[in-house]
Coordinates of C-alpha atoms in Angstrom, one line a residue:
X1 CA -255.9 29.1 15.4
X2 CA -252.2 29.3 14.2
X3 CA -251.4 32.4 16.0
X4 CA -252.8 31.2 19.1
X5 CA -250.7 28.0 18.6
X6 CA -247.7 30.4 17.8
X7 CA -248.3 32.5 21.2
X8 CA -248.7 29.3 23.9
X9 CA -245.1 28.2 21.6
X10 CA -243.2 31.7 22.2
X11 CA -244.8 31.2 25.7
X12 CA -243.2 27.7 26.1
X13 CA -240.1 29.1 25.0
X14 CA -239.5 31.9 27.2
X15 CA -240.2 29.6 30.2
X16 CA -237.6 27.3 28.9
X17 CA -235.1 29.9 28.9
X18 CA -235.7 31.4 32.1
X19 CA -235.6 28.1 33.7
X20 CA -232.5 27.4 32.2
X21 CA -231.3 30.8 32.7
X22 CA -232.1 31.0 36.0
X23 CA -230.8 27.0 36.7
X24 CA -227.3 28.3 34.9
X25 CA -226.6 31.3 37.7
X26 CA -227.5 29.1 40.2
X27 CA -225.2 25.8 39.9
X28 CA -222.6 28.5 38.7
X29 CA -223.1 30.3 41.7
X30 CA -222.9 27.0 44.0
X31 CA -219.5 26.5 41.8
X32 CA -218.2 29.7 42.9
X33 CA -218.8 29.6 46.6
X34 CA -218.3 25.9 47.4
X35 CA -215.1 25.3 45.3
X36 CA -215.6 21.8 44.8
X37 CA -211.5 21.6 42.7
X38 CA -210.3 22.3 46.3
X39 CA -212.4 19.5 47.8
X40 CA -211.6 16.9 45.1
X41 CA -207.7 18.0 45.8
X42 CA -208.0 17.5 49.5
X43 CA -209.5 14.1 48.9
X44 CA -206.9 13.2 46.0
X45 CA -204.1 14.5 47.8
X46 CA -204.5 12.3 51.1
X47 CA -203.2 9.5 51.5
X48 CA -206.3 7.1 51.4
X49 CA -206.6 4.2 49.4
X50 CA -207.5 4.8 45.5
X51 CA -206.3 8.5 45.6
X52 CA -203.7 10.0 43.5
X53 CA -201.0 10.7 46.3
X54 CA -201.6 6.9 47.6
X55 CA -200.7 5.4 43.7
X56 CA -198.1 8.0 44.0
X57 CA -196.5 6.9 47.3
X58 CA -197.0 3.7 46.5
X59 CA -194.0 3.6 43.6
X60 CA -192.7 7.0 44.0
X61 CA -192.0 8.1 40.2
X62 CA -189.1 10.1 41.2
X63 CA -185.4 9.7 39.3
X64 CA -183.5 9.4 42.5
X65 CA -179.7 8.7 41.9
X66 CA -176.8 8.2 44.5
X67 CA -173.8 9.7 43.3
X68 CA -170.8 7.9 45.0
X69 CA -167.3 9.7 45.2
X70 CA -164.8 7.0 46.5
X71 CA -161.3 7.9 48.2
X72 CA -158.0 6.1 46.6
X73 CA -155.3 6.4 49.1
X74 CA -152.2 6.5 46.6
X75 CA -149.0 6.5 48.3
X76 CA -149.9 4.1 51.3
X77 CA -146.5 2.3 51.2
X78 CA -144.8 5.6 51.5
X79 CA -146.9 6.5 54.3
X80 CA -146.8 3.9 56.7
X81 CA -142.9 3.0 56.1
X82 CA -142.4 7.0 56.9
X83 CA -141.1 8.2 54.2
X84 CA -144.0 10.4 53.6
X85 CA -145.8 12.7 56.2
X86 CA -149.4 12.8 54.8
X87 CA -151.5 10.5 53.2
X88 CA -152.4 11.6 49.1
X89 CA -155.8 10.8 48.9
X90 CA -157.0 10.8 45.4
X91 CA -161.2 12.0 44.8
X92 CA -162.5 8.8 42.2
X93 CA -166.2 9.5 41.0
X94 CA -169.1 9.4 40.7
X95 CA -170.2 5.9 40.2
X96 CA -174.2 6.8 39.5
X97 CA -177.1 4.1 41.0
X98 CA -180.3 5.0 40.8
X99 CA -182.5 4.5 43.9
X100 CA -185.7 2.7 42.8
X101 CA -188.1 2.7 45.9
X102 CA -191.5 1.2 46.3
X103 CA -193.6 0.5 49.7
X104 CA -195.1 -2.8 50.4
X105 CA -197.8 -4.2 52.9
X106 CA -199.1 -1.2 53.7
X107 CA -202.1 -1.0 56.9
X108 CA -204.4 1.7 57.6
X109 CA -204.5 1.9 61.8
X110 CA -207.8 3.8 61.9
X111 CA -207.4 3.5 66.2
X112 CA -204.4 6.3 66.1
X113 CA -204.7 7.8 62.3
X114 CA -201.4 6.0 61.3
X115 CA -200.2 4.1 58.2
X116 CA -197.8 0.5 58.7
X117 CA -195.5 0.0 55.4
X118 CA -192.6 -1.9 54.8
X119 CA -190.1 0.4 52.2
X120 CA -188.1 -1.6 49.7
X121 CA -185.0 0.1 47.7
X122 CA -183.4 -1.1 44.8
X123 CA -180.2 0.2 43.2
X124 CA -179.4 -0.3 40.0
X125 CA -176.1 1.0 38.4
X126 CA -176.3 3.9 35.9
X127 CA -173.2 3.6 34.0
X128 CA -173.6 6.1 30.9
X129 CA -173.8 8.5 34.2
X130 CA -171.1 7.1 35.7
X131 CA -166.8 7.6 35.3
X132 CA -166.3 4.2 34.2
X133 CA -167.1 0.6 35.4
X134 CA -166.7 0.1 39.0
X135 CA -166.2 -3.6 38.6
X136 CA -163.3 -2.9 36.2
X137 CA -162.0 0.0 38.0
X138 CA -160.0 -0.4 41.4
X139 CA -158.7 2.0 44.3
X140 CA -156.7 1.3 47.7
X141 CA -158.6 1.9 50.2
X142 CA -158.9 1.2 54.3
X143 CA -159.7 -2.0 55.4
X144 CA -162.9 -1.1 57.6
X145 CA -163.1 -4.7 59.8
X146 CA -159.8 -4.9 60.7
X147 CA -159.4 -1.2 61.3
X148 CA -163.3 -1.5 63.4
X149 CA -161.8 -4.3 65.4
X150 CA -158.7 -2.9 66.5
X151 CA -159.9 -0.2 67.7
X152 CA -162.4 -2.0 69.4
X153 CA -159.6 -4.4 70.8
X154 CA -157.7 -1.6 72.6
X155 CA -160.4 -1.2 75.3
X156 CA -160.2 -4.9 76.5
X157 CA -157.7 -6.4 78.7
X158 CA -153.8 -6.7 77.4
X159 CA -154.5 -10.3 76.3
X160 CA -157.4 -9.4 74.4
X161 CA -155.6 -6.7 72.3
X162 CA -152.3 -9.3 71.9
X163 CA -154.7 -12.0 70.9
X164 CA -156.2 -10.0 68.6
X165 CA -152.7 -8.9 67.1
X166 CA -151.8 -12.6 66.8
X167 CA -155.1 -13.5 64.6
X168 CA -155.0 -10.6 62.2
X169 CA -151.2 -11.8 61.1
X170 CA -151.8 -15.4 61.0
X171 CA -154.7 -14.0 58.5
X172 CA -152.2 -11.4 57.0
X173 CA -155.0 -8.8 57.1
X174 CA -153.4 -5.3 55.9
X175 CA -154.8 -1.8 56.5
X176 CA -155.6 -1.0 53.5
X177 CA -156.8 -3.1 50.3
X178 CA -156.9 -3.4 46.9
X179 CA -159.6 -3.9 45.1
X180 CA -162.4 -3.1 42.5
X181 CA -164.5 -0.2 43.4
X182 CA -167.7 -2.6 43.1
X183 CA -166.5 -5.3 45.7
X184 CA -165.7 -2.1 48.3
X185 CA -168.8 -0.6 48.2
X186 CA -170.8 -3.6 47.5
X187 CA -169.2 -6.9 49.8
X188 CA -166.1 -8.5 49.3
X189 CA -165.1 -11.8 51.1
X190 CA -163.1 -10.7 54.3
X191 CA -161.4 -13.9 56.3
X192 CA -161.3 -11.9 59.5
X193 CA -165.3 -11.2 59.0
X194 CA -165.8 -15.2 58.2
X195 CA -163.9 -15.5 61.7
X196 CA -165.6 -13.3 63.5
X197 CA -169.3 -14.6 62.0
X198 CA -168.0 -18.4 63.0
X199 CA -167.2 -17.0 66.4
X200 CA -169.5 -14.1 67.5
X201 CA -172.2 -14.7 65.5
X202 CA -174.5 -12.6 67.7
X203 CA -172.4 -9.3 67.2
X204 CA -171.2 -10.1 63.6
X205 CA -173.7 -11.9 61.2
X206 CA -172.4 -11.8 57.7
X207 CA -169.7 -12.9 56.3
X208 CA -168.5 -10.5 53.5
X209 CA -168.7 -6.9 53.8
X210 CA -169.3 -3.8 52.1
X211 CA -169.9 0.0 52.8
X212 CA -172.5 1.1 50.4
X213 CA -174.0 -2.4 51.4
X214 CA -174.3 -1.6 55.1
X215 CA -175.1 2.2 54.8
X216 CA -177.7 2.0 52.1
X217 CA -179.0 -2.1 51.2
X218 CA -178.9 -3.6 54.7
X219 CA -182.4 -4.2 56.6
X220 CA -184.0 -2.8 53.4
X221 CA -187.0 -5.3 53.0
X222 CA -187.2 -6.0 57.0
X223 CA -187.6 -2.1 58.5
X224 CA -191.6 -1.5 59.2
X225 CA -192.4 1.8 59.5
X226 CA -195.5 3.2 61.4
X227 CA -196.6 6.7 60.1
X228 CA -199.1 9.3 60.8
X229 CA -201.5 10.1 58.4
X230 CA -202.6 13.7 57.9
X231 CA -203.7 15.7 61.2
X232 CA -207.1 16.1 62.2
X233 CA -208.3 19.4 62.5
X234 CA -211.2 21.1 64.1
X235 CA -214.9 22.5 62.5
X236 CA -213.0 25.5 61.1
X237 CA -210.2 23.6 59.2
X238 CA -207.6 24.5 62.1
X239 CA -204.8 22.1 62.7
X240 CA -205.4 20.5 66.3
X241 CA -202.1 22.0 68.6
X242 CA -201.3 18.5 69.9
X243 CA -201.8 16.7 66.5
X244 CA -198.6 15.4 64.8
X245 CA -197.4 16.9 61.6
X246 CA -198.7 14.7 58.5
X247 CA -196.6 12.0 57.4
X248 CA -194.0 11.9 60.1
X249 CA -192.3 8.6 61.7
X250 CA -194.2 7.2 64.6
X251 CA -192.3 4.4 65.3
X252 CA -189.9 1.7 63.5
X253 CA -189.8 -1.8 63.9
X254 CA -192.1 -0.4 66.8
X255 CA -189.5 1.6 68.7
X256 CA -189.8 5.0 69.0
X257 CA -186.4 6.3 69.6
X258 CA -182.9 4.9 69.4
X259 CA -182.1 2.6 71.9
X260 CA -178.2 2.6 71.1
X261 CA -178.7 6.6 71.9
X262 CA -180.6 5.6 75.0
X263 CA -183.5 6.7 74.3
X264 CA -186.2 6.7 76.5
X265 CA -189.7 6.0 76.4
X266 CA -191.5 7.3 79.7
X267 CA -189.6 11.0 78.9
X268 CA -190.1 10.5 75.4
X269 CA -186.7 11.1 74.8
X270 CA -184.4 14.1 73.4
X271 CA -183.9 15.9 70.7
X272 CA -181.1 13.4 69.3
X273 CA -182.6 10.4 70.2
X274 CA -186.2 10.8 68.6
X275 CA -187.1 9.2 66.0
X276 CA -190.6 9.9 66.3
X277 CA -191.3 13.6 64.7
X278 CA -189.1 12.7 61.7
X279 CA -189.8 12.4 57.8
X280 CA -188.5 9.6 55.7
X281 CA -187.6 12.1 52.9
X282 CA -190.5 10.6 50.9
X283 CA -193.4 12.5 52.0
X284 CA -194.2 16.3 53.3
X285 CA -197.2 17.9 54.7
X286 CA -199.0 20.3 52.5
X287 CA -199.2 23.3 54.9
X288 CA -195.6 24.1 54.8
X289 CA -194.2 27.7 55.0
X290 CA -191.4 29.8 55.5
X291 CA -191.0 29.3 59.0
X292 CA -191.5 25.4 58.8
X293 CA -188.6 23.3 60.0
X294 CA -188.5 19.8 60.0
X295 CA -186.0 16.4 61.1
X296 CA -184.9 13.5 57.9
X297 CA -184.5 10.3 59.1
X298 CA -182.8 7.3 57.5
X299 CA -181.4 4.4 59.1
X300 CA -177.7 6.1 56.9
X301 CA -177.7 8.8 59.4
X302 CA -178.3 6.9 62.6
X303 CA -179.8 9.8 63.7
X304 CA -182.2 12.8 62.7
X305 CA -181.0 15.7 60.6
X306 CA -182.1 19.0 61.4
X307 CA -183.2 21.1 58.2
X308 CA -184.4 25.0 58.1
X309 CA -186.3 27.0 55.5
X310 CA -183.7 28.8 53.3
X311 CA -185.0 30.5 50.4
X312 CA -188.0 30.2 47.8
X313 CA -186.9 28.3 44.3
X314 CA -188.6 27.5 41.3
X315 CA -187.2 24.5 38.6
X316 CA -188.8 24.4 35.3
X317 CA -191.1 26.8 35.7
X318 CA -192.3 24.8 39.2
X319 CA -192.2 26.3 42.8
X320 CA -190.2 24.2 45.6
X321 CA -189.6 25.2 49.2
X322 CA -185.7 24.8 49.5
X323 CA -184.9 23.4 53.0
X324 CA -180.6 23.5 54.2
X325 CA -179.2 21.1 57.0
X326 CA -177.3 23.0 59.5
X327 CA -173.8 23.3 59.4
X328 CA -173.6 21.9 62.7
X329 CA -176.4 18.9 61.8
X330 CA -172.9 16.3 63.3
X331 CA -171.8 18.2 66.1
X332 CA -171.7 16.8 69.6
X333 CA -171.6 18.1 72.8
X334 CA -171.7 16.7 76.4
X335 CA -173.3 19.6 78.0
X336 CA -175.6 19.5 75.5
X337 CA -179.3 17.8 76.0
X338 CA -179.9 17.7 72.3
X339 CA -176.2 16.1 71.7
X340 CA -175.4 14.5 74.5
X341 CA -176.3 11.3 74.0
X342 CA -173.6 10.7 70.8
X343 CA -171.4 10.8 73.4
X344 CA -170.4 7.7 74.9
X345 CA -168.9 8.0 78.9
X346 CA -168.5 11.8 78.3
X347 CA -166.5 11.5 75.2
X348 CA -167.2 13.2 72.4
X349 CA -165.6 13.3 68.6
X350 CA -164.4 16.3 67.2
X351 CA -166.6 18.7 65.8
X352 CA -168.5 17.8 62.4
X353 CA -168.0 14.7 63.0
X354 CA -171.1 12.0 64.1
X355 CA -170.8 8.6 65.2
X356 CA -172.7 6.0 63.5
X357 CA -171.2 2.8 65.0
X358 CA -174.4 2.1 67.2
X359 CA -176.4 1.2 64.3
X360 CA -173.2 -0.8 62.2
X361 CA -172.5 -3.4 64.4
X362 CA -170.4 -1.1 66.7
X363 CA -168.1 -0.5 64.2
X364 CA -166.2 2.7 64.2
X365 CA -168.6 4.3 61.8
X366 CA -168.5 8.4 61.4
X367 CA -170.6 10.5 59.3
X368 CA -169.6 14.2 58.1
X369 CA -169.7 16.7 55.5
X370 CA -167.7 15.9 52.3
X371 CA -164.3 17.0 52.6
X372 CA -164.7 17.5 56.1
X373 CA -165.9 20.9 55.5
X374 CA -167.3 22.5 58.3
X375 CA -165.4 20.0 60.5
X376 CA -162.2 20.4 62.6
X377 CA -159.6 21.7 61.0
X378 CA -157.2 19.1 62.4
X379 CA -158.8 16.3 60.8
X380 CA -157.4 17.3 57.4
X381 CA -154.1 18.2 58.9
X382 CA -152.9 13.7 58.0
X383 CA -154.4 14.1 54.5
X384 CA -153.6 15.9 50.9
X385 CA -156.1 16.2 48.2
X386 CA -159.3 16.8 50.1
X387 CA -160.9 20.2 49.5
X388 CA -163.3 21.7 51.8
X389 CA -166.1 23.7 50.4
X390 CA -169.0 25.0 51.6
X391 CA -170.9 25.9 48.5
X392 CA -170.2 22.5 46.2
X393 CA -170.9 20.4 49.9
X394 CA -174.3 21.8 51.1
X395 CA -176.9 19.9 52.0
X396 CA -180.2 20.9 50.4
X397 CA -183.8 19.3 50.2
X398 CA -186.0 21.1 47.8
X399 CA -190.3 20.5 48.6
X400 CA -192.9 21.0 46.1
X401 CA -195.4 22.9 48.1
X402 CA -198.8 21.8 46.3
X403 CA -197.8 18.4 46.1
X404 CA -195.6 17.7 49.3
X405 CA -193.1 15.6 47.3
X406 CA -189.0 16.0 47.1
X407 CA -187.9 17.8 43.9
X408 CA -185.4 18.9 41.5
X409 CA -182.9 20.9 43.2
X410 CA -182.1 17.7 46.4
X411 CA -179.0 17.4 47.3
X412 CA -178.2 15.6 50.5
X413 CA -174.5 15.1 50.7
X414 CA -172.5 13.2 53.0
X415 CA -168.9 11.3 53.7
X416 CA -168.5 8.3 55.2
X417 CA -165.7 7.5 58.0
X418 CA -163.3 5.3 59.7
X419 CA -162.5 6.0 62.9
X420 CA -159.5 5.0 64.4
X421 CA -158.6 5.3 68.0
X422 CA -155.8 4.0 70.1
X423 CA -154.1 1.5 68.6
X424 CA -152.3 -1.9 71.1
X425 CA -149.8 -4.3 70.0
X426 CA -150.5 -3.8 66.4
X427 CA -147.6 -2.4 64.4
X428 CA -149.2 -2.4 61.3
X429 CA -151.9 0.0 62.8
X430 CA -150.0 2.4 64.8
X431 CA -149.5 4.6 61.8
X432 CA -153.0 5.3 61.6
X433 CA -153.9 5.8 65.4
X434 CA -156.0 8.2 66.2
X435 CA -156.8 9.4 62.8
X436 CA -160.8 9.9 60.7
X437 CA -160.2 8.3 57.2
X438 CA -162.2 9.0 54.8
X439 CA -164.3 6.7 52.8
X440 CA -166.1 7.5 50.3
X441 CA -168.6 10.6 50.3
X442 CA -172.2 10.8 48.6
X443 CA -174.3 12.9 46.9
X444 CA -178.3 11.7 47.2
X445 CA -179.9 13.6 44.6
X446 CA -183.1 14.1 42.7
X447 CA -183.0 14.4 38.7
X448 CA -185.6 16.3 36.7
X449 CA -189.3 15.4 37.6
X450 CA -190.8 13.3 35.1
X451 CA -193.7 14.4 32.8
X452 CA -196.9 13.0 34.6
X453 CA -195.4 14.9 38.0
X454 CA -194.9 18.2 36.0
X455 CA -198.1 18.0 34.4
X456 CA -199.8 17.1 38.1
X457 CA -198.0 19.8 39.3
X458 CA -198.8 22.6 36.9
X459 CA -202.3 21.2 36.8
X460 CA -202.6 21.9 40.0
X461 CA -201.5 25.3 40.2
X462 CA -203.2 26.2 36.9
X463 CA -204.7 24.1 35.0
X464 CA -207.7 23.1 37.1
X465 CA -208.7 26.5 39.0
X466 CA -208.2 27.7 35.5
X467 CA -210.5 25.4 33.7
X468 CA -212.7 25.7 37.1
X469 CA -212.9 29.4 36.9
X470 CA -213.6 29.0 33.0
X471 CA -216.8 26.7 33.7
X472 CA -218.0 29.2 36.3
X473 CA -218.0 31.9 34.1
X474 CA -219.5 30.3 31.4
X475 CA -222.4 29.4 33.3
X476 CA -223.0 33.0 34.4
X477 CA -222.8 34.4 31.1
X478 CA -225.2 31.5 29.4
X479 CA -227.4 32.0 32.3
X480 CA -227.6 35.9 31.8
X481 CA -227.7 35.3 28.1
X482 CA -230.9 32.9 28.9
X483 CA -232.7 35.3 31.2
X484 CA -232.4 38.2 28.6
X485 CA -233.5 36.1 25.8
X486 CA -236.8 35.2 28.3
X487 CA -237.3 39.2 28.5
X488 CA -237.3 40.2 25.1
X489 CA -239.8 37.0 24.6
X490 CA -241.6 38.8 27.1
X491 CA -241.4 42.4 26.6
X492 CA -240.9 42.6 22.6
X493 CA -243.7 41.7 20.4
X494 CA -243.3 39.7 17.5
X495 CA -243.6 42.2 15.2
X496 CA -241.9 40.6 12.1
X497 CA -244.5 37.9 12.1
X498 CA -247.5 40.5 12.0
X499 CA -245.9 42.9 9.4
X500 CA -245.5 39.4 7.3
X501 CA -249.5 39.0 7.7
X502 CA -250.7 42.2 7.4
X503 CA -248.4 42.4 3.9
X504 CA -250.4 39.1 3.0
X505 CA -253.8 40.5 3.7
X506 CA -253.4 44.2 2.2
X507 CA -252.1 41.7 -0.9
X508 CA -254.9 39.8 -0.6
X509 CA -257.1 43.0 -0.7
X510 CA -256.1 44.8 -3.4
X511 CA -256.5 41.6 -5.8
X512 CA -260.0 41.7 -4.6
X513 CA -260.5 45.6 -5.4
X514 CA -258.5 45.5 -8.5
X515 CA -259.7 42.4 -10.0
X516 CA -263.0 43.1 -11.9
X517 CA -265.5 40.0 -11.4
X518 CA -263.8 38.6 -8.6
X519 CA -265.5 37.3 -5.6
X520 CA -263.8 35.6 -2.8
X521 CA -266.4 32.8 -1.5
X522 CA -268.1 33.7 2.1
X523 CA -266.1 31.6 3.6
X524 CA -263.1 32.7 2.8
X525 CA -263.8 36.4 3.5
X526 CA -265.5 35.1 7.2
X527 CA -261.6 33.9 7.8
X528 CA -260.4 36.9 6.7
X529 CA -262.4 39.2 8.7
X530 CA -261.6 36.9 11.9
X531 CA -257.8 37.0 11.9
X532 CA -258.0 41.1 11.3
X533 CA -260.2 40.9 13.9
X534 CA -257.8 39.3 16.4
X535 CA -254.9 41.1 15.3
X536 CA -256.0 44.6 14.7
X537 CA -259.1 44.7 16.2
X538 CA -262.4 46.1 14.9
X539 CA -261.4 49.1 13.2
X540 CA -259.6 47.8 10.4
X541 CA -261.2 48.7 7.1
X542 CA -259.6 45.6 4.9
X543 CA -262.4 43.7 5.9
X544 CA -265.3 46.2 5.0
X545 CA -263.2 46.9 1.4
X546 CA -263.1 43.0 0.9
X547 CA -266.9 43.1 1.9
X548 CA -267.8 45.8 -0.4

């Protein structure tokens, strides 16, 4: 009986292991085919409620700091009594704020596959970045509303212009100030602005001012945004041809283009008054490649700026997709469908240089490279000090391919302007006339990625189709290792186990031989001669010797 329970317990055993066996191939198998890792990324890296990319999106972990270069006109006096011929501009910086963004009220439109969000931006200064204190520190600089109104001024009437004079000297408004680099960038208290807000409070509606305030804080926590979601695609996985790229602007406080640029709705607009088609800089598809191009919007710009594929780079041992704005990303031109419309009655400005004034109150706003570089070369023709260069001044914005995100290695840089045009009845201004000052310039930038982005990163690159592949493989070799266990359960007798018995018996035997007297009880022998049966059958002679 306890070799028959021994056989139905090797018997019990083998099945076990060639179920297992056979269970192991199979779900490693079902691993290998279906790829589940690049399911569960699709679905985590969507932007649907409770996945990764949405917690991501929704405060962006990314160390984005504003570098701010500020202009300090040094020899003003000199300039506008004539005794010098060009202004001395002096290059003060950088005065560090980090850009803290987070989106807020967000609504899923399942009707269109779009996304509503309001963005909110906090700066906050970074002064162990930054050159000193720019409360403490303090630079000449132009006065922007009363250099903006004049200018304005000289297309009204004669009496218009003279009135205009009149005002600014009963206020004793100068064209340049003096004053801490904080209060210039950030609002200081201007008496013509106070006038003009008591007066014209439909055009004007503040009554300090301040250029980093209106480029980069104003309409921060009021601007909805309407974006798509990522495009559908048909049974094979292909992207539909009509579908909009993922995560591009739809529409902004519901329009779709500029209406300052005359945008229209029924044509859909051209290529410079779009704003639908654009990225906010925050968010990229995950689909890009090499000849992927693409349009960055921010309300800074006033516009959309054109961005090509440059080159392949890699940061800290991650991969990015580096994307250059076009040298000519400010150039106008009448004749021009995709330009056109930044010219206002046929008039354009001079090359590399892009009016913003339709979105600043219509104040005579420009945007261009740093240094003018890859401007007119007349513009720097009034100025000493600035330095054109087209290597330190590029504009780059770096993509991280597996996560669609901005990266190390962003760099969008960009001047701000006053524009000055044809000065009337105002002597104080005439030395100025027809001249683009320089502001201050910017450099937008992206520090090092912090840890839980790297580790995303890497993790998606390696670390899960790694530790994927390393599950798969050990469930093929644990279920070959299973199934070949079941065959030698099979095939191999147990042979240890008989040479054990038969040892016991022959021992058994010869004590019952050499024993003189001994006899083993009927009983006992019956046993004996019953297993020897079963295990060598009937021509064993133990039995007959243990008889006899």
């Amino acid at each position: 009986m306890k070799l028959f329970t021994n056989k139905n317990q090797r018997n019990a055993k083998l099945l076990r292991r060639a179920a297992l066996g056979m269970t192991l191939l199979f779900f490693g198998s079902l691993v290998l085919i279906a790829d589940p890792l690049q399911s569960i990324l699709d679905t985590q890296l969507s932007l649907k409620p409770g996945t990764i990319l949405h917690r991501l999106w929704l405060f962006p972990p990314l160390d984005v700091y504003i570098n701010v270069y500020m202009f300090n006109y040094t020899n003003v006096d000199e300039f506008t009594s004539g005794r010098a011929d060009k202004l001395h501009i002096q290059e003060v910086g950088p005065y560090v704020y980090q850009e803290v963004l987070s989106n807020h009220n967000v609504t899923y439109n399942e009707n269109n596959n779009t996304i509503t969000y309001t963005p909110k931006r906090e700066y906050i200064l970074a002064l162990d970045r930054s050159i000193g204190d720019p409360k403490v520190d303090r630079i000449r600089a132009p006065n922007i509303p009363l250099m903006g109104v004049t200018t304005l001024a000289s297309s009204m009437s004669m009496f218009a212009s003279l009135g205009l004079s009149a005002v600014t000297r009963q206020l004793d408004s100068q064209p340049m100030l003096e004053l801490s680099v904080h209060d210039y960038m950030w609002g200081y208290e201007d008496r013509l602005v106070e006038l003009a807000a008591k007066f014209v409070p439909s055009w004007i509606d503040f009554s300090s001012f301040g250029i980093m305030e209106k480029l980069f804080r104003e309409g921060n926590e009021s601007n909805v945004f309407n974006m798509n979601l990522h495009e559908p695609k048909d049974k094979y996985g292909v992207r539909l041809p009509d579908a909009p790229r993922a995560y591009t602007v739809n529409s902004i406080n519901g329009e779709r283009g500029f209406k300052r640029w005359e945008y229209n709705e029924e044509t859909n607009g051209t290529m410079c008054n779009r704003i639908w088609g654009s990225h906010d800089a925050t968010l990229f598809p995950l689909d890009m490649d090499e000849n992927d191009e693409f349009f960055l919007y921010r309300r800074t710009f006033c516009r959309r700026l054109h961005v090509k594929f440059n080159s392949t780079s890699t940061w800290n041992g991650i991969d990015g997709y580096r994307f250059d704005m076009q040298p000519d990303a400010f150039d106008s031109y009448a004749d021009n469908a995709n330009s056109s419309c930044y010219c206002k009655n046929n008039r354009c400005l001079k090359k590399g240089v892009g009016s913003v004034s339709p979105c600043y109150y219509n104040i005579p706003l420009a945007i261009t490279y740093p240094h003018f570089t890859h401007a007119d070369p007349s513009l720097l023709e009034p100025f000493e000090g600035l330095t054109p260069n087209a290597t330190r001044f590029t504009s780059s914005f770096v993509v991280q391919p597996q996560l669609g995100a901005p990266m190390q290695g962003t760099h969008l840089r960009l001047q701000a302007n006053q524009v000055v045009g044809k000065v009337s009845f105002n002597r104080m201004m005439e030395p100025f006339e027809n001249m683009v000052l320089p502001l201050l310039w910017v450099d937008l930038n992206i520090d090092v990625l912090c840890l839980s982005l790297r580790l995303l990163i890497h993790g998606i690159k390696w670390g899960f189709p790694l530790l994927q592949w390393s599950v798969v493989l050990g469930m093929l070799l644990a279920g070959v290792y299973q199934l070949c266990c079941a065959l030698m359960l099979c095939f191999w007798p147990p042979a240890k186990q008989f040479q054990k018995v038969d040892q016991a018996e022959r021992g058994a035997a010869v004590q019952i031989i050499g024993v003189p007297g001994y006899r083993k009880s009927s009983l006992q022998l019956e046993i004996l001669e019953e297993q020897h049966h079963l295990l060598f059958g009937a021509g064993s002679l133990i039995p007959k010797l243990a008889k006899t």
